[in-house]
Coordinates of C-alpha atoms and ligand atoms in Angstrom, one line a residue:
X1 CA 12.4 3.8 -15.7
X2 CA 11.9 4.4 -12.1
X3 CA 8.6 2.8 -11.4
X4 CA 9.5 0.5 -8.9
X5 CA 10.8 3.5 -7.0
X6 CA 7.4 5.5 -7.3
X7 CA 5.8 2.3 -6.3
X8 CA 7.6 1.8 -3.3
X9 CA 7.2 5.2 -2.3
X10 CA 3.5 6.0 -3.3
X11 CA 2.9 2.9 -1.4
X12 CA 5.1 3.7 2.0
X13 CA 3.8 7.7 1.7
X14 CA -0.1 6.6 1.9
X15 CA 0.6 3.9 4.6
X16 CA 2.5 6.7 7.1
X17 CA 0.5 9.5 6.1
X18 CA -3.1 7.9 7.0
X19 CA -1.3 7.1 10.4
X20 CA -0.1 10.3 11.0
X21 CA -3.2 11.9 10.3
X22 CA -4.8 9.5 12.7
X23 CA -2.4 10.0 14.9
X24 CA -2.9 14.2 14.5
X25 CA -6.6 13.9 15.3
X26 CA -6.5 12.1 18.4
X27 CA -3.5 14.4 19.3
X28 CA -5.7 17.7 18.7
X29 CA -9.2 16.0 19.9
X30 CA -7.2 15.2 23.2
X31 CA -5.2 18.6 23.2
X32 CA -8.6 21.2 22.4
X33 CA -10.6 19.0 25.2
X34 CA -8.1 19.4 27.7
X35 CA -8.1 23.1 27.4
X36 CA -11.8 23.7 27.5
X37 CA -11.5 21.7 30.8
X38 CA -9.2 24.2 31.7
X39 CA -10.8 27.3 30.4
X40 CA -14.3 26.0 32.4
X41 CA -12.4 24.8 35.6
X42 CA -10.7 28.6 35.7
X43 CA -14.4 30.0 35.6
X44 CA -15.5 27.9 38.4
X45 CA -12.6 28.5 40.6
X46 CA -12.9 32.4 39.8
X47 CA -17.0 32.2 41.1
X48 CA -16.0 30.4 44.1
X49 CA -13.4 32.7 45.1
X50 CA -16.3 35.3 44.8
X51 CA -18.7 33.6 46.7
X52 CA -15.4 33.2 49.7
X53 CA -15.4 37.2 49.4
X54 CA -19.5 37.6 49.6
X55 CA -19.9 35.3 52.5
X56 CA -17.0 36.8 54.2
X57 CA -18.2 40.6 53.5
X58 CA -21.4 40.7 52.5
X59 CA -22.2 44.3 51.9
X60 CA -22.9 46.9 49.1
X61 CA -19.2 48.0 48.6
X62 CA -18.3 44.1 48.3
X63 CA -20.8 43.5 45.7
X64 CA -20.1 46.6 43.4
X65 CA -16.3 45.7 43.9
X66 CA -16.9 41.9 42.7
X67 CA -18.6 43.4 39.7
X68 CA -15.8 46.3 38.9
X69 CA -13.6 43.8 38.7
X70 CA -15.2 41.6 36.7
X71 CA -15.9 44.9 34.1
X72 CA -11.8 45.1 34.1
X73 CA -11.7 41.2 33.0
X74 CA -12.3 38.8 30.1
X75 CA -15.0 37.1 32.1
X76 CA -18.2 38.3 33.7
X77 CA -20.6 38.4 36.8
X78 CA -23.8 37.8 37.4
X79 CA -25.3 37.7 41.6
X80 CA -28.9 37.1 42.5
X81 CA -30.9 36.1 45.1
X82 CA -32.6 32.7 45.5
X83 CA -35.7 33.3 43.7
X84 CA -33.1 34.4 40.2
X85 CA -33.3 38.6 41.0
X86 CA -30.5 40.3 40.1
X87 CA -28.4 41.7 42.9
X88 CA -25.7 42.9 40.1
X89 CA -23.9 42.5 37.0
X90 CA -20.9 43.4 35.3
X91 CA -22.6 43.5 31.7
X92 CA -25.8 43.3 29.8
X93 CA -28.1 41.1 30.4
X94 CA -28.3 38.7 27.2
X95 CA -30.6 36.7 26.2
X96 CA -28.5 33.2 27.0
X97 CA -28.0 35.2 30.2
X98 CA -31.6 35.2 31.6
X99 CA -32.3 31.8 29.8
X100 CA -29.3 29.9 32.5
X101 CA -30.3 32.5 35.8
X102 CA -34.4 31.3 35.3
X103 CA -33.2 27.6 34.2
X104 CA -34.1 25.5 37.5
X105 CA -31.2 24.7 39.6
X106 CA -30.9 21.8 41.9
X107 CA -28.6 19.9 44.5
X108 CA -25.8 22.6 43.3
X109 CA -22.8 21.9 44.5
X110 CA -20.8 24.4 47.1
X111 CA -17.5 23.6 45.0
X112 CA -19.6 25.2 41.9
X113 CA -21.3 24.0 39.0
X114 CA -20.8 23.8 35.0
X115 CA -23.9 25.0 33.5
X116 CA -23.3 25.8 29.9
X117 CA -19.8 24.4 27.7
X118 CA -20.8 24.2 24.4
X119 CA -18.6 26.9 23.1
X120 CA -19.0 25.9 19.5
X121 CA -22.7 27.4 19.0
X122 CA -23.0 29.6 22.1
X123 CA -21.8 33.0 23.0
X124 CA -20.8 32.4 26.2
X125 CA -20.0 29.3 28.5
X126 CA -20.5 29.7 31.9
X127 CA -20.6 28.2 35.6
X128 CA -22.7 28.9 38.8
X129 CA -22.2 29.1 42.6
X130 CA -24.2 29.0 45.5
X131 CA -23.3 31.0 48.4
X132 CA -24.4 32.1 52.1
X133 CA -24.2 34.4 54.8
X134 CA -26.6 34.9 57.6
X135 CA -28.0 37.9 56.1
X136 CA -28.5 36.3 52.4
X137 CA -28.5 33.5 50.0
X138 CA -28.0 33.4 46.3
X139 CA -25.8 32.5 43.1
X140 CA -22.8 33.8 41.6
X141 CA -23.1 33.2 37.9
X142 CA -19.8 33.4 35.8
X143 CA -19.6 33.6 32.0
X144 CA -16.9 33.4 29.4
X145 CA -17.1 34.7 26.1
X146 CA -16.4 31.7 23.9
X147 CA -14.6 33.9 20.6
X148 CA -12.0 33.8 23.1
X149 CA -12.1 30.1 23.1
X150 CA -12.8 29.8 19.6
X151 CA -9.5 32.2 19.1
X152 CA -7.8 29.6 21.2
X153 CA -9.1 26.8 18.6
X154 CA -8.1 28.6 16.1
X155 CA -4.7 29.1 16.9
X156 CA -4.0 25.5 18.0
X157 CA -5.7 24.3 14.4
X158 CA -3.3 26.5 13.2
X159 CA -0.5 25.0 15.2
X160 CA -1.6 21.5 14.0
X161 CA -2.1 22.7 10.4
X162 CA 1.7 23.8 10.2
X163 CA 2.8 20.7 12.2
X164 CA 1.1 18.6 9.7
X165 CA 2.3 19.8 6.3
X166 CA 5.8 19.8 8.0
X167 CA 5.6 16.3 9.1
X168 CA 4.3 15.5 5.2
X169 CA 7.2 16.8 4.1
X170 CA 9.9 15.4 5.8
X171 CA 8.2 12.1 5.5
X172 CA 7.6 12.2 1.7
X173 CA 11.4 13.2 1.6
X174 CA 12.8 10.3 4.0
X175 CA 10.6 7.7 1.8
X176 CA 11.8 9.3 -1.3
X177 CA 15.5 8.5 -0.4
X178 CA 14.7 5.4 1.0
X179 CA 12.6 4.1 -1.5
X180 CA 15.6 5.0 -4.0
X181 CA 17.9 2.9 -1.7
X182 CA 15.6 0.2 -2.2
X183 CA 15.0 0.3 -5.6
X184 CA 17.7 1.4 -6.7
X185 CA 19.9 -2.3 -6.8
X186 CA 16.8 -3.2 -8.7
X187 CA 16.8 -1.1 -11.3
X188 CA 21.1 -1.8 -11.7
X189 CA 19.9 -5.5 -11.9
X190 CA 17.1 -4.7 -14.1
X191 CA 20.0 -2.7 -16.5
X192 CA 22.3 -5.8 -16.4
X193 CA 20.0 -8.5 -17.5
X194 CA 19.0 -6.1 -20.6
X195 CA 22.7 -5.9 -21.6
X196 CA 23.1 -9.7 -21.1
X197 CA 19.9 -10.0 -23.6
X198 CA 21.2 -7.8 -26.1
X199 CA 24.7 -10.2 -25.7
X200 CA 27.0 -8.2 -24.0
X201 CA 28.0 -10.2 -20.9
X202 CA 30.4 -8.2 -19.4
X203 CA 28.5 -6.9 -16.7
X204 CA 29.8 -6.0 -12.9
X205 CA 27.0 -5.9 -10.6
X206 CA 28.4 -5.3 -6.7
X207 CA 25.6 -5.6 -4.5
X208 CA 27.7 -6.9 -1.1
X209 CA 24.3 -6.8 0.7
X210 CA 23.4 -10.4 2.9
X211 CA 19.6 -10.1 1.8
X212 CA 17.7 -11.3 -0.9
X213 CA 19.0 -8.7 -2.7
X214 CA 22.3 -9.3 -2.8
X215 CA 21.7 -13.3 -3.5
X216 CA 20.0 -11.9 -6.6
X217 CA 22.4 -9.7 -7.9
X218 CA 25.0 -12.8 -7.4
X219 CA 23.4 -15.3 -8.9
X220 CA 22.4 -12.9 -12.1
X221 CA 26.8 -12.0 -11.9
X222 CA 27.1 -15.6 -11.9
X223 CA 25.2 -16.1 -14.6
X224 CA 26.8 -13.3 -16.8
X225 CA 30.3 -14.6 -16.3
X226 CA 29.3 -18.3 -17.0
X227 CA 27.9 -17.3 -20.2
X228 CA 31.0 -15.0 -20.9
X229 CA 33.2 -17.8 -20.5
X230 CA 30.7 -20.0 -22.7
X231 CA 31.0 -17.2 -25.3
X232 CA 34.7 -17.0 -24.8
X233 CA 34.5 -21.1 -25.1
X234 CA 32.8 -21.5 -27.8
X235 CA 34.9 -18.7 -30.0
X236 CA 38.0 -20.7 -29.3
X237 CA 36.2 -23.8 -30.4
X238 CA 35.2 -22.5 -33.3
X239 CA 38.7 -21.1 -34.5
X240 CA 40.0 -24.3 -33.1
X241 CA 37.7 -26.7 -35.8
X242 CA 38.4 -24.4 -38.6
X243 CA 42.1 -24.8 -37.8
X244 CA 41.6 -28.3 -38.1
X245 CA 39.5 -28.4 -40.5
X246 CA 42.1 -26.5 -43.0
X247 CA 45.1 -28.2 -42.5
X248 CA 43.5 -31.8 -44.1
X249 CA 41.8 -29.5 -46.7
X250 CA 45.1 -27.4 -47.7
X251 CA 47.1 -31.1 -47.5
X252 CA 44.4 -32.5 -49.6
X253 CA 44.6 -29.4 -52.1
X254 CA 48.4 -29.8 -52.5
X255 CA 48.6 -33.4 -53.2
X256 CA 45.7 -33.4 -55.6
X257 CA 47.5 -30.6 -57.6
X258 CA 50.7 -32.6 -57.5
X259 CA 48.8 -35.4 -58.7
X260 CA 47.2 -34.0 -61.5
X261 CA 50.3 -33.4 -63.1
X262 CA 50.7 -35.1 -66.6
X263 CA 54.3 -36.1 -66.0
X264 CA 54.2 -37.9 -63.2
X265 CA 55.3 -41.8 -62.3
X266 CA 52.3 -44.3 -62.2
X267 CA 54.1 -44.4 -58.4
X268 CA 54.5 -41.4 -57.0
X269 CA 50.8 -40.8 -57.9
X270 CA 49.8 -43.5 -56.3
X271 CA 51.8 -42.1 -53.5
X272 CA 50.1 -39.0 -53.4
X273 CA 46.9 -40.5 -53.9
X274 CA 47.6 -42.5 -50.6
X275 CA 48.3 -39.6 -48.8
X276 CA 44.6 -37.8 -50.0
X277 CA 43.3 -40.9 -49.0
X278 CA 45.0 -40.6 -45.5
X279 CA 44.0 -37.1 -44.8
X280 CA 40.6 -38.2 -45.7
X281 CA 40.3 -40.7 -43.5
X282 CA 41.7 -38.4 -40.6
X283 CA 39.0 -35.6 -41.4
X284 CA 36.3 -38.2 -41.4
X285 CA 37.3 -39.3 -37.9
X286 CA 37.6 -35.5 -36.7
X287 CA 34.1 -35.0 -38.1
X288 CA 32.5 -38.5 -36.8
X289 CA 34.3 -37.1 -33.1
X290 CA 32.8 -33.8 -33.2
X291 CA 29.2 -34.7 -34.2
X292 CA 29.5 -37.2 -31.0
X293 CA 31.0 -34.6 -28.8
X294 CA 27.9 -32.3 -29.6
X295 CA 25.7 -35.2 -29.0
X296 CA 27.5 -35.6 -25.4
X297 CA 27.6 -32.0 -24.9
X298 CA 24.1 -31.7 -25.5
X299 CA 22.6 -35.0 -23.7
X300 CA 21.5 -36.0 -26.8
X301 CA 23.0 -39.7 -25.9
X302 CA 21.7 -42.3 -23.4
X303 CA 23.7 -44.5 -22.1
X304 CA 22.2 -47.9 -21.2
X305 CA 23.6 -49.2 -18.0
X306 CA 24.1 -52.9 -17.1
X307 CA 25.7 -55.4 -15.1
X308 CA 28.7 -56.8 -17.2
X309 CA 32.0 -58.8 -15.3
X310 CA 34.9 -56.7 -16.7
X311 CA 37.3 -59.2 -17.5
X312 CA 35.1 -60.5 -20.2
X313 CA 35.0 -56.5 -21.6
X314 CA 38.4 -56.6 -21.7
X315 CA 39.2 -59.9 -23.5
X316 CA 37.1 -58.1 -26.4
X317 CA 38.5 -54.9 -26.7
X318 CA 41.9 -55.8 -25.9
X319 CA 41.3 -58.5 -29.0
X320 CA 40.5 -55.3 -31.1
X321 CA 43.4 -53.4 -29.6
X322 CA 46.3 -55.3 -29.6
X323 CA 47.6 -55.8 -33.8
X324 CA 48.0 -51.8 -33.2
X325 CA 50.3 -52.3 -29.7
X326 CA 52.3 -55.6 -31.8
X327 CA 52.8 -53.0 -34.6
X328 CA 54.3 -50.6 -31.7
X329 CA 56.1 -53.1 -30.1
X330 CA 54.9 -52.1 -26.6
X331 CA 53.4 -54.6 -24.6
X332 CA 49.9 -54.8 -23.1
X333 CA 49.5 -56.8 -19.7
X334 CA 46.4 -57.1 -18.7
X335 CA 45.2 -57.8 -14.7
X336 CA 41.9 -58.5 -14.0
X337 CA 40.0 -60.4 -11.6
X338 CA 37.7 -62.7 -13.3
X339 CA 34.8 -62.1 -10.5
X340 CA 34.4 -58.3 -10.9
X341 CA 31.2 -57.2 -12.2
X342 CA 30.1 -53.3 -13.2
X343 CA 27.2 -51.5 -13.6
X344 CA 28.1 -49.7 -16.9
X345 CA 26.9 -49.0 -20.4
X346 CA 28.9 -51.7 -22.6
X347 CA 29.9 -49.8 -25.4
X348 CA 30.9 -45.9 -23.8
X349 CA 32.4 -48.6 -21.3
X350 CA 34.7 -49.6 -24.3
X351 CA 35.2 -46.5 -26.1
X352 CA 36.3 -44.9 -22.9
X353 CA 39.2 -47.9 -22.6
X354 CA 40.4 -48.2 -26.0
X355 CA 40.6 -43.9 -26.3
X356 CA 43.0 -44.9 -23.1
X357 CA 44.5 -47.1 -24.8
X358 CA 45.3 -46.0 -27.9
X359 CA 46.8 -42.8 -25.8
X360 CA 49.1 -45.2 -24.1
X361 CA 50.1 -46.8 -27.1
X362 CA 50.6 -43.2 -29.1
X363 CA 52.9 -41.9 -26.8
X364 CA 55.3 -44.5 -25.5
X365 CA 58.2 -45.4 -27.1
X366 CA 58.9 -49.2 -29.1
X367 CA 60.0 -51.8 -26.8
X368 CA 57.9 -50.1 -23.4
X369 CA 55.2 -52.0 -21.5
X370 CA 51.8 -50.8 -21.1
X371 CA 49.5 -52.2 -18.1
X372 CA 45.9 -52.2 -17.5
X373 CA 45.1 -53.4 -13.8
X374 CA 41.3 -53.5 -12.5
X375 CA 41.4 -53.9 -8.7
X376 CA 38.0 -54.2 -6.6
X377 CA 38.8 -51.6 -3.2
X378 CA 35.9 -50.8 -0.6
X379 CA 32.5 -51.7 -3.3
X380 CA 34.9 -49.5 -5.8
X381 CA 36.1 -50.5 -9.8
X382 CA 39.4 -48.9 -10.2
X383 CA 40.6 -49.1 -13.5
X384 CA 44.5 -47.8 -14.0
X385 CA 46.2 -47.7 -17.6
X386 CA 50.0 -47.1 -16.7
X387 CA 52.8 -46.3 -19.8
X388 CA 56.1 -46.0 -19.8
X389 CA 55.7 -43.3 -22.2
X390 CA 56.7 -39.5 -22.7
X391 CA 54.4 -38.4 -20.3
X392 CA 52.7 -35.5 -19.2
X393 CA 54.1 -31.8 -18.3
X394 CA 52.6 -30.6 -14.8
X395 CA 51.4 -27.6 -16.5
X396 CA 49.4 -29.2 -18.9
X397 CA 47.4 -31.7 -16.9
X398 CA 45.0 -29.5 -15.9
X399 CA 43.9 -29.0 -19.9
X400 CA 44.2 -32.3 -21.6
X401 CA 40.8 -33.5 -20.9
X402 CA 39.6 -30.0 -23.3
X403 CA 38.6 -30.1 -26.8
X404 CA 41.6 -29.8 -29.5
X405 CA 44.2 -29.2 -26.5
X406 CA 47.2 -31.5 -27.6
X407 CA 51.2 -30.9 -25.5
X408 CA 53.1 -31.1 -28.4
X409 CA 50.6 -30.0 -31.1
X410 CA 53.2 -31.1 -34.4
X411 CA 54.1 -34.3 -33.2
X412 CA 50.9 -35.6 -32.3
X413 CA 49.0 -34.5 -35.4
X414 CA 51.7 -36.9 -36.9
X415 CA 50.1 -39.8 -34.6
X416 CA 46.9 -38.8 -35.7
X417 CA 45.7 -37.0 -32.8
X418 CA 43.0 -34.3 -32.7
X419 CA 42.9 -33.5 -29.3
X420 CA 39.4 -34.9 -28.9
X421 CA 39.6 -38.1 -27.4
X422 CA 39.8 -37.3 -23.9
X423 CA 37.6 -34.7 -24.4
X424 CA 35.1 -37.3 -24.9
X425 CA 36.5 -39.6 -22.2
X426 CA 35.5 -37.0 -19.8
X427 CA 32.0 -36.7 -20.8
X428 CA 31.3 -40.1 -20.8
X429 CA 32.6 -40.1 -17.6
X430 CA 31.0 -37.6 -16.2
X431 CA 28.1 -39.2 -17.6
X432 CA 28.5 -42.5 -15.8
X433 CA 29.1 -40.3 -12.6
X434 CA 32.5 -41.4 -12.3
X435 CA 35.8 -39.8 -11.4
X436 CA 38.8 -39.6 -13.6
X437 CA 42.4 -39.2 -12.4
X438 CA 46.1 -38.8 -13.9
X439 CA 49.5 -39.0 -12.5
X440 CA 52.2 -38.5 -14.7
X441 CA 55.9 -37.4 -14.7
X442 CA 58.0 -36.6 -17.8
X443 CA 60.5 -39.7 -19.9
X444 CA 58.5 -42.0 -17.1
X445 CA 55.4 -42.7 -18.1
X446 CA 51.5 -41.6 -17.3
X447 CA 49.1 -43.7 -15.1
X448 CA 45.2 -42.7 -15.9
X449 CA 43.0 -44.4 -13.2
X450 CA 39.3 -44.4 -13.4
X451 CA 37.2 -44.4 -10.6
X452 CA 33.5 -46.1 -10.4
X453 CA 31.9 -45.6 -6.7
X454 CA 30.2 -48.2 -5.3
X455 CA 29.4 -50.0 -9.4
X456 CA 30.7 -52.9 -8.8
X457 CA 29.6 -56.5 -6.9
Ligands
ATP501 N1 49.3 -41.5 -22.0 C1 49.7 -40.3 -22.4 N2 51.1 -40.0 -22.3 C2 51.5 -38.8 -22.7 N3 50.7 -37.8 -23.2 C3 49.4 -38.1 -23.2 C4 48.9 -39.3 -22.8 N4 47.5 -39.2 -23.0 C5 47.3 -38.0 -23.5 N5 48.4 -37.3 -23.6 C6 48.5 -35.9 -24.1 O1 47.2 -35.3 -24.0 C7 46.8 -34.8 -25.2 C8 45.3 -34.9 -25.4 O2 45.0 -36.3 -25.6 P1 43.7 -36.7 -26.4 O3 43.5 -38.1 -26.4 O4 42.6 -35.8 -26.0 O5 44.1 -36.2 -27.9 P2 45.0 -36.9 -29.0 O6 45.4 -38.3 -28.5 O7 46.1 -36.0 -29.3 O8 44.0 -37.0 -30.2 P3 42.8 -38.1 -30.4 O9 42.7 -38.9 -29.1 O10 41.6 -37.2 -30.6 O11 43.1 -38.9 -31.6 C9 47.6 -35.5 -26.2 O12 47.8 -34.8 -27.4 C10 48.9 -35.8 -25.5 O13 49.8 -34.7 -25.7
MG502 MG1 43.9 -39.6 -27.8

């Protein structure tokens, strides 16, 4: 479950350790150098501060006390003559010994010389100097057992050995938190988008974080509550159709059992019958506006858009329109500049208009006027409908363009209404890419204006 994590940190750990061990060697390479530098320099210095005491004294007693005190010390002495006799020494002569007093020496330096520092494979390391007094001339030889070196090694390995697995730890630790920090938003995003596959879309991811990160996590949150609200949606949708779909039916039902009766008026079947046929007619329309909404929800429509002059759209739908607005007794004026032309799809154009329309007609009272002004303004169509209807609460503007939503729900399923019509006014709309608005205030009347940008020459 944690893979990323090990990933991370697998990956991090190999990267720092191979750099730390890099940097370890060169630390210790640099570190054991310097102190074999040391350790020879020491030597040196030690055989030139003997030759200082030969050439100063040069006698017997200063000889045999050079060499007693090299026989109290880690290092030893070795003083010949020119030709490589032993004058005196402070321990056995070894074979490396006699090998570097008969090697020829040349051009040695007064300040001393280095004549043997491998202390890896040799038992000793060691240094000459040249000195003189009137009387003699020869060479101090100094030498250095090298286990003490190789002790010294030893211990600064050690040093390193202990530094090293330290450092390994605290490093596999500090990229073992971190890579959990990293990973661990990951793995809370990778949780949610399982629960949002198995349905349940009620995550709450909080990643504040400004980096990709967080983005991520926002944009999956986003995604969660659109599709909770879909879900949410499409539940009330679905309750709201079978609500609508039952009260025809359970009408229906009545009616035919009423009719069915044996003792019943040729009339008052007929009545009946009238009213099935009603509430048929009414369920075919909710059905034929449903199956079209789910064609606009799903772009399942094209609209085909073309340069009509408005006026001339008008004259046929109002033609269609009107016998329904005599009926009312409302009037319909109709202002329109015969020169406007718009860039729209003929027959959403009129379906849009006479859903409008018949709105305006459905809830104004007998004996009110109804006007439906296009004016041209800045390359603009604007298209108003105004009543003098019932109009619209404040509150329920916001929700009359949603499926089924209807302000007074018994009296307008007595004019017919579903709820759906401006449901589909918005998609078409919406479709066309233009804006819809409504102003309305209560007993005065509602004015719906529709907006097409720049459609119009
Ligand atoms: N011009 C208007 N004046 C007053 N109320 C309106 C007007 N237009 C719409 N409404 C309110 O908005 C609601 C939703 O309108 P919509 O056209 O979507 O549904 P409907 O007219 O009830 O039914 P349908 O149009 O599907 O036959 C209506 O029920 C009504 O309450
Ligand atoms: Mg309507």
């Amino acid at each position: 479950m944690k893979k990323i994590s090990i990933k991370i940190g697998l990956l991090f750990f190999c990267l720092i350790f191979t750099m730390e061990v890099c940097l370890f060697f060169l630390l210790h390479q640099k570190i054991a150098h310097s102190r074999i530098e040391e350790e020879l320099s020491a030597l040196v210095n030690r055989g030139n501060n003997h030759r200082d005491v030969l050439e100063t004294y040069y006698n017997e007693e200063t000889i045999h006390h050079i060499a007693l005190m090299e026989v109290k010390s880690v290092t030893e002495v070795v003083i010949t003559d020119e030709q490589g006799k032993i004058i005196i020494s402070s321990t056995d002569i070894t074979n490396q010994i006699r090998q570097l007093i008969k090697a020829e020496k040349k051009d040695i330096p007064r300040s001393g010389q280095i004549i043997e520092n491998d202390w890896k494979s040799k038992p000793y390391i060691a240094t000459v100097t040249p000195f003189e007094t009137g009387i003699k001339t020869g060479y101090v030889y100094m030498f250095q057992d090298t286990s003490q070196v190789k002790q010294l090694m030893k211990q600064l390995n050690k040093h390193f050995l202990i530094a090293g697995i330290a450092t390994a730890i605290v490093t596999a630790i500090i990229i073992l938190i971190l890579s959990r920090f990293i990973a661990k938003p990951l793995i809370k995003m990778k949780e949610a988008t399982k629960k949002l596959s198995r349905g349940n879309f009620s995550i709450q991811l909080d990643n504040k974080s400004n980096d990709e990160l967080g983005e991520l996590a926002g944009s999956i949150q986003r995604l969660a509550d659109e599709l909770n609200h879909l879900k949410t949606e499409r539940n009330e949708f679905l309750s709201s159709i079978s609500h609508e779909l039952r009260t025809p039916l359970t009408y229906m039902k009545g009616y035919a059992d009423v009719a069915k009766r044996d003792n019943l008026s040729k009339q008052d079947r007929e009545h009946y019958l009238n009213i099935i046929m009603d509430e048929t007619e009414k369920l075919t329309t909710l059905v034929t506006e449903l199956i079209e909404l789910a064609q606009l929800d799903n772009n399942a429509f094209t609209i085909h858009k073309e340069w009509f002059p408005v006026s001339e759209a008008l004259k046929k739908i109002t033609k269609k329109i009107l016998p329904s607005f005599h009926e009312a007794d409302i009037t319909l004026v109709v202002i329109c500049p015969e020169n406007i032309q718009i860039y729209a799809d003929p027959v959403r154009f009129e379906q849009i208009l006479t859903n409008l329309l018949d709105n305006a007609r459905k809830y104004s009272p007998n004996g009110t006027i109804t006007t439906l002004e296009v004016v041209h303004e800045n390359g603009d169509v604007k298209i108003a409908i105004r009543d003098e209807g019932k109009g619209i609460p404040k509150k329920d503007i916001p929700f009359i363009f949603e499926r089924f939503y209807r302000v007074d729900k018994s009296r307008s399923r007595d004019l017919g209404g579903t709820g759906l019509g401006l449901a589909i006014v918005k998609e078409l709309i919406y479709a066309h890419h233009w804006e819809i608005e409504v102003a309305s205030e209560v007993n005065k009347g509602t004015t719906i204006t529709i907006i097409a940008r720049g459609e119009s020459s």
